[in-house]
């Protein structure tokens, strides 16, 4: 035996108020009737959606109480025609229920199983819609009110627009639509590492200068490069070999040796009070 759950006073007032309302034109459909006049009806999926909205998805249930095969005809070319009637009971969570029958058929089907499948489905859908209308206007009972049909026929039928945000999606696609783009932890760490400024410490190496007159005492002075205001015409990175080295002729006689020899002769000649040239 199923456990019954009573509606609260607030729920009951809301449900009763919703069931008394007549359907808007966006919930209705039309098809040609027997006499050629348009027949206004409510589709099975629409009736189920409205019942879920009013009662809740777990506030009502359906039971097929009876199924009757009215006829099965087989033609000479092996075509099947089937008629089925079904009785459906719809029960609310507080135990109240309604019952009604529905009918379905299929004509000249090539397969017997397909004919029964189509006829049974039509009968169950028809019985469900007919049973739901007993609960109130919002579930289809207003379609039997001629003044309502006359008035609703003059209203334009609005189209319910498609909205992507109402789609039930896989989690990896849902996050792209409803959530801002997620930044990976590795990318965040990299960006934080780049934007963080690390102080740079410069260590000055001291230079030890030893004076010849006092070897035991060493004076430690910072290594400071002297900057000259004058600009040297010769770059520090490049100096001509001709200015740094003496010119050496092919006979290996350097001008340095010539200068030394000349200076020695002059110095000796001062003592001899005569100048001797080589």
Coordinates of C-alpha atoms in Angstrom, one line a residue:
X1 CA 0.0 0.0 0.0
X2 CA 1.4 3.4 -1.0
X3 CA 2.0 6.0 1.7
X4 CA -0.2 9.0 1.2
X5 CA 1.0 12.5 1.8
X6 CA -1.5 15.3 2.4
X7 CA -1.3 18.7 0.8
X8 CA -0.5 21.5 3.1
X9 CA -3.0 24.3 3.3
X10 CA -0.7 26.6 1.3
X11 CA -0.2 23.9 -1.4
X12 CA -3.9 23.2 -1.6
X13 CA -4.8 26.8 -2.1
X14 CA -2.2 27.2 -4.8
X15 CA -3.2 24.0 -6.6
X16 CA -6.9 24.9 -6.5
X17 CA -6.2 28.4 -7.8
X18 CA -4.0 27.1 -10.7
X19 CA -6.6 24.4 -11.7
X20 CA -9.3 27.0 -12.1
X21 CA -7.4 29.0 -14.7
X22 CA -8.1 28.5 -18.4
X23 CA -5.3 27.7 -20.8
X24 CA -3.5 30.4 -22.8
X25 CA -3.3 30.1 -26.6
X26 CA 0.4 29.0 -26.4
X27 CA -0.7 25.7 -24.9
X28 CA -3.2 24.8 -27.6
X29 CA -3.0 23.0 -30.9
X30 CA -5.4 22.5 -33.8
X31 CA -6.1 19.9 -36.4
X32 CA -8.9 19.3 -38.9
X33 CA -12.1 17.9 -37.3
X34 CA -14.6 15.4 -38.7
X35 CA -16.8 18.1 -40.3
X36 CA -13.8 20.1 -41.7
X37 CA -13.9 22.6 -38.9
X38 CA -10.6 23.1 -36.9
X39 CA -10.5 21.0 -33.7
X40 CA -8.7 22.6 -30.8
X41 CA -7.0 20.2 -28.5
X42 CA -4.1 19.8 -26.1
X43 CA -1.1 17.6 -26.9
X44 CA -0.1 14.8 -24.5
X45 CA 3.4 16.2 -23.7
X46 CA 1.8 19.6 -22.9
X47 CA -0.8 18.0 -20.5
X48 CA 2.0 16.1 -18.7
X49 CA 4.2 19.3 -18.4
X50 CA 1.3 21.3 -16.9
X51 CA 0.5 18.5 -14.4
X52 CA 4.1 18.5 -13.3
X53 CA 4.0 22.2 -12.9
X54 CA 0.8 22.2 -10.8
X55 CA 1.2 19.0 -8.8
X56 CA 4.9 18.5 -8.8
X57 CA 6.8 15.7 -10.6
X58 CA 6.2 13.4 -7.6
X59 CA 2.7 14.7 -6.8
X60 CA 0.8 12.5 -9.2
X61 CA 0.9 9.0 -10.8
X62 CA -0.8 7.0 -13.5
X63 CA -2.1 3.4 -13.6
X64 CA -3.4 1.4 -16.6
X65 CA -6.4 -0.3 -15.1
X66 CA -7.6 -2.1 -18.1
X67 CA -6.8 -2.8 -21.8
X68 CA -9.3 -4.1 -24.3
X69 CA -8.6 -5.2 -27.9
X70 CA -11.6 -4.1 -29.8
X71 CA -10.7 -5.6 -33.2
X72 CA -7.9 -7.0 -35.3
X73 CA -8.5 -7.2 -39.1
X74 CA -6.1 -8.7 -41.6
X75 CA -6.6 -7.9 -45.3
X76 CA -5.9 -10.2 -48.3
X77 CA -2.5 -8.4 -48.9
X78 CA -1.5 -9.0 -45.2
X79 CA -2.2 -5.5 -43.9
X80 CA -3.2 -5.2 -40.2
X81 CA -5.9 -2.9 -38.7
X82 CA -6.1 -2.8 -34.9
X83 CA -8.3 -0.9 -32.3
X84 CA -7.5 -0.8 -28.6
X85 CA -9.2 0.9 -25.6
X86 CA -7.5 1.6 -22.3
X87 CA -8.7 2.7 -18.9
X88 CA -6.2 5.0 -16.9
X89 CA -6.4 6.1 -13.3
X90 CA -4.5 9.2 -12.1
X91 CA -3.8 9.5 -8.4
X92 CA -2.6 12.5 -6.5
X93 CA -0.2 12.2 -3.5
X94 CA -3.1 12.7 -1.1
X95 CA -4.9 9.6 -2.5
X96 CA -7.6 11.4 -4.6
X97 CA -7.9 10.1 -8.1
X98 CA -9.9 10.1 -11.4
X99 CA -10.4 7.5 -14.1
X100 CA -11.3 7.6 -17.8
X101 CA -10.9 5.6 -20.9
X102 CA -9.0 6.4 -24.2
X103 CA -9.0 4.9 -27.6
X104 CA -6.3 4.2 -30.2
X105 CA -6.1 2.5 -33.6
X106 CA -3.9 1.8 -36.6
X107 CA -5.1 1.0 -40.1
X108 CA -3.4 -1.1 -42.9
X109 CA -0.1 -1.6 -41.1
X110 CA 2.4 -3.9 -42.8
X111 CA 3.4 -5.4 -39.4
X112 CA 1.1 -6.7 -36.7
X113 CA 3.4 -5.7 -33.8
X114 CA 3.8 -2.1 -35.1
X115 CA 0.0 -1.8 -35.4
X116 CA -0.6 -2.9 -31.8
X117 CA 2.2 -0.6 -30.6
X118 CA 0.7 2.5 -32.2
X119 CA -2.8 1.7 -31.1
X120 CA -1.9 1.1 -27.5
X121 CA 0.2 4.3 -27.3
X122 CA -2.6 6.4 -28.7
X123 CA -5.1 4.8 -26.3
X124 CA -2.9 5.5 -23.2
X125 CA -2.2 9.1 -24.3
X126 CA -5.8 9.8 -25.0
X127 CA -6.9 8.2 -21.7
X128 CA -4.3 10.3 -19.7
X129 CA -5.5 13.6 -21.3
X130 CA -9.2 12.7 -20.7
X131 CA -8.5 11.8 -17.1
X132 CA -6.4 14.9 -16.3
X133 CA -9.2 17.2 -17.4
X134 CA -11.3 16.1 -14.4
X135 CA -9.0 18.0 -12.2
X136 CA -9.7 21.4 -13.7
X137 CA -9.6 23.9 -16.5
X138 CA -5.8 24.2 -16.6
X139 CA -5.5 20.5 -17.5
X140 CA -7.9 20.6 -20.5
X141 CA -11.4 20.9 -19.1
X142 CA -11.7 24.4 -20.6
X143 CA -11.6 22.9 -24.1
X144 CA -15.2 21.8 -23.6
X145 CA -16.3 25.4 -22.9
X146 CA -17.7 26.9 -26.2
X147 CA -17.5 30.6 -25.1
X148 CA -13.8 30.0 -24.2
X149 CA -13.1 28.4 -27.5
X150 CA -14.8 31.3 -29.3
X151 CA -12.8 33.9 -27.4
X152 CA -9.4 32.1 -27.6
X153 CA -9.8 31.6 -31.4
X154 CA -9.5 35.4 -31.9
X155 CA -6.3 35.6 -30.0
X156 CA -3.0 35.3 -31.7
X157 CA -1.0 32.2 -30.8
X158 CA 2.4 33.3 -29.5
X159 CA 5.4 31.0 -30.2
X160 CA 7.4 29.9 -27.2
X161 CA 11.0 30.8 -28.1
X162 CA 13.9 28.5 -27.8
X163 CA 16.3 29.4 -25.0
X164 CA 19.7 27.7 -24.7
X165 CA 19.9 28.3 -20.9
X166 CA 17.0 25.9 -20.3
X167 CA 18.8 23.0 -21.9
X168 CA 19.9 20.1 -19.8
X169 CA 23.5 19.7 -20.8
X170 CA 26.6 17.7 -19.9
X171 CA 28.7 19.3 -17.2
X172 CA 31.6 20.2 -19.5
X173 CA 29.2 22.1 -21.8
X174 CA 27.1 23.6 -19.0
X175 CA 30.1 25.3 -17.4
X176 CA 30.8 27.1 -20.7
X177 CA 27.4 28.7 -20.7
X178 CA 26.6 29.5 -17.1
X179 CA 30.0 30.0 -15.5
X180 CA 32.9 32.3 -16.4
X181 CA 35.9 30.8 -18.0
X182 CA 38.0 28.9 -15.4
X183 CA 41.7 29.6 -15.3
X184 CA 43.9 26.6 -14.5
X185 CA 46.0 26.6 -11.4
X186 CA 49.2 26.2 -13.4
X187 CA 48.3 29.3 -15.5
X188 CA 47.5 31.3 -12.4
X189 CA 50.8 30.3 -10.8
X190 CA 52.7 31.3 -13.9
X191 CA 51.0 34.7 -14.1
X192 CA 51.6 35.3 -10.4
X193 CA 55.3 34.4 -10.8
X194 CA 55.6 36.9 -13.6
X195 CA 53.9 39.7 -11.9
X196 CA 55.7 39.3 -8.6
X197 CA 58.8 41.5 -8.3
X198 CA 61.8 39.9 -6.6
X199 CA 64.3 42.3 -5.1
X200 CA 67.8 42.0 -6.6
X201 CA 70.7 42.3 -4.2
X202 CA 74.1 43.4 -5.6
X203 CA 77.1 42.3 -3.7
X204 CA 80.2 44.5 -4.0
X205 CA 83.4 42.4 -3.8
X206 CA 86.1 44.3 -1.7
X207 CA 89.6 44.8 -3.1
X208 CA 92.6 44.2 -0.9
X209 CA 95.5 46.6 -1.5
X210 CA 98.8 45.8 0.1
X211 CA 101.3 48.7 0.5
X212 CA 104.9 47.9 0.0
X213 CA 106.2 49.9 3.0
X214 CA 103.9 48.0 5.4
X215 CA 103.2 44.5 4.3
X216 CA 101.6 43.4 7.6
X217 CA 98.8 45.9 7.3
X218 CA 96.3 45.5 4.6
X219 CA 93.9 48.1 3.6
X220 CA 90.5 47.0 2.3
X221 CA 88.9 49.4 0.0
X222 CA 85.7 48.9 -2.0
X223 CA 86.1 48.2 -5.7
X224 CA 85.0 51.4 -7.3
X225 CA 85.5 52.0 -11.0
X226 CA 86.7 55.5 -11.7
X227 CA 84.8 57.3 -14.4
X228 CA 86.6 59.9 -16.5
X229 CA 84.8 62.9 -17.8
X230 CA 87.0 62.9 -20.9
X231 CA 86.0 60.6 -23.7
X232 CA 88.8 58.5 -25.0
X233 CA 89.0 58.5 -28.7
X234 CA 89.9 54.8 -28.6
X235 CA 87.3 52.4 -27.4
X236 CA 88.1 50.1 -24.4
X237 CA 86.9 47.2 -26.4
X238 CA 89.2 47.9 -29.3
X239 CA 92.7 49.2 -29.4
X240 CA 95.1 49.3 -32.4
X241 CA 97.9 46.7 -32.1
X242 CA 100.3 49.4 -33.6
X243 CA 99.8 51.6 -30.4
X244 CA 100.4 48.8 -27.9
X245 CA 103.3 47.0 -29.5
X246 CA 106.6 48.3 -30.8
X247 CA 107.2 48.2 -34.5
X248 CA 109.4 45.2 -35.3
X249 CA 111.2 45.3 -38.7
X250 CA 112.2 42.2 -40.5
X251 CA 115.7 42.3 -38.9
X252 CA 114.2 42.0 -35.4
X253 CA 115.6 45.4 -34.3
X254 CA 113.1 47.4 -32.3
X255 CA 112.9 51.1 -31.7
X256 CA 112.8 50.5 -28.0
X257 CA 116.2 49.0 -28.1
X258 CA 117.4 52.0 -30.2
X259 CA 116.0 54.4 -27.7
X260 CA 117.7 52.6 -24.8
X261 CA 121.0 52.6 -26.5
X262 CA 120.8 56.3 -27.4
X263 CA 119.8 57.3 -23.8
X264 CA 122.7 55.3 -22.4
X265 CA 125.2 57.0 -24.7
X266 CA 123.9 60.5 -23.8
X267 CA 124.0 59.8 -20.1
X268 CA 127.6 58.6 -20.2
X269 CA 128.6 61.6 -22.3
X270 CA 127.6 64.0 -19.6
X271 CA 130.3 62.7 -17.4
X272 CA 132.8 62.8 -20.2
X273 CA 131.7 66.3 -21.2
X274 CA 131.3 65.1 -24.8
X275 CA 128.4 63.7 -26.7
X276 CA 129.1 60.6 -28.6
X277 CA 126.7 59.4 -31.2
X278 CA 126.8 56.0 -32.7

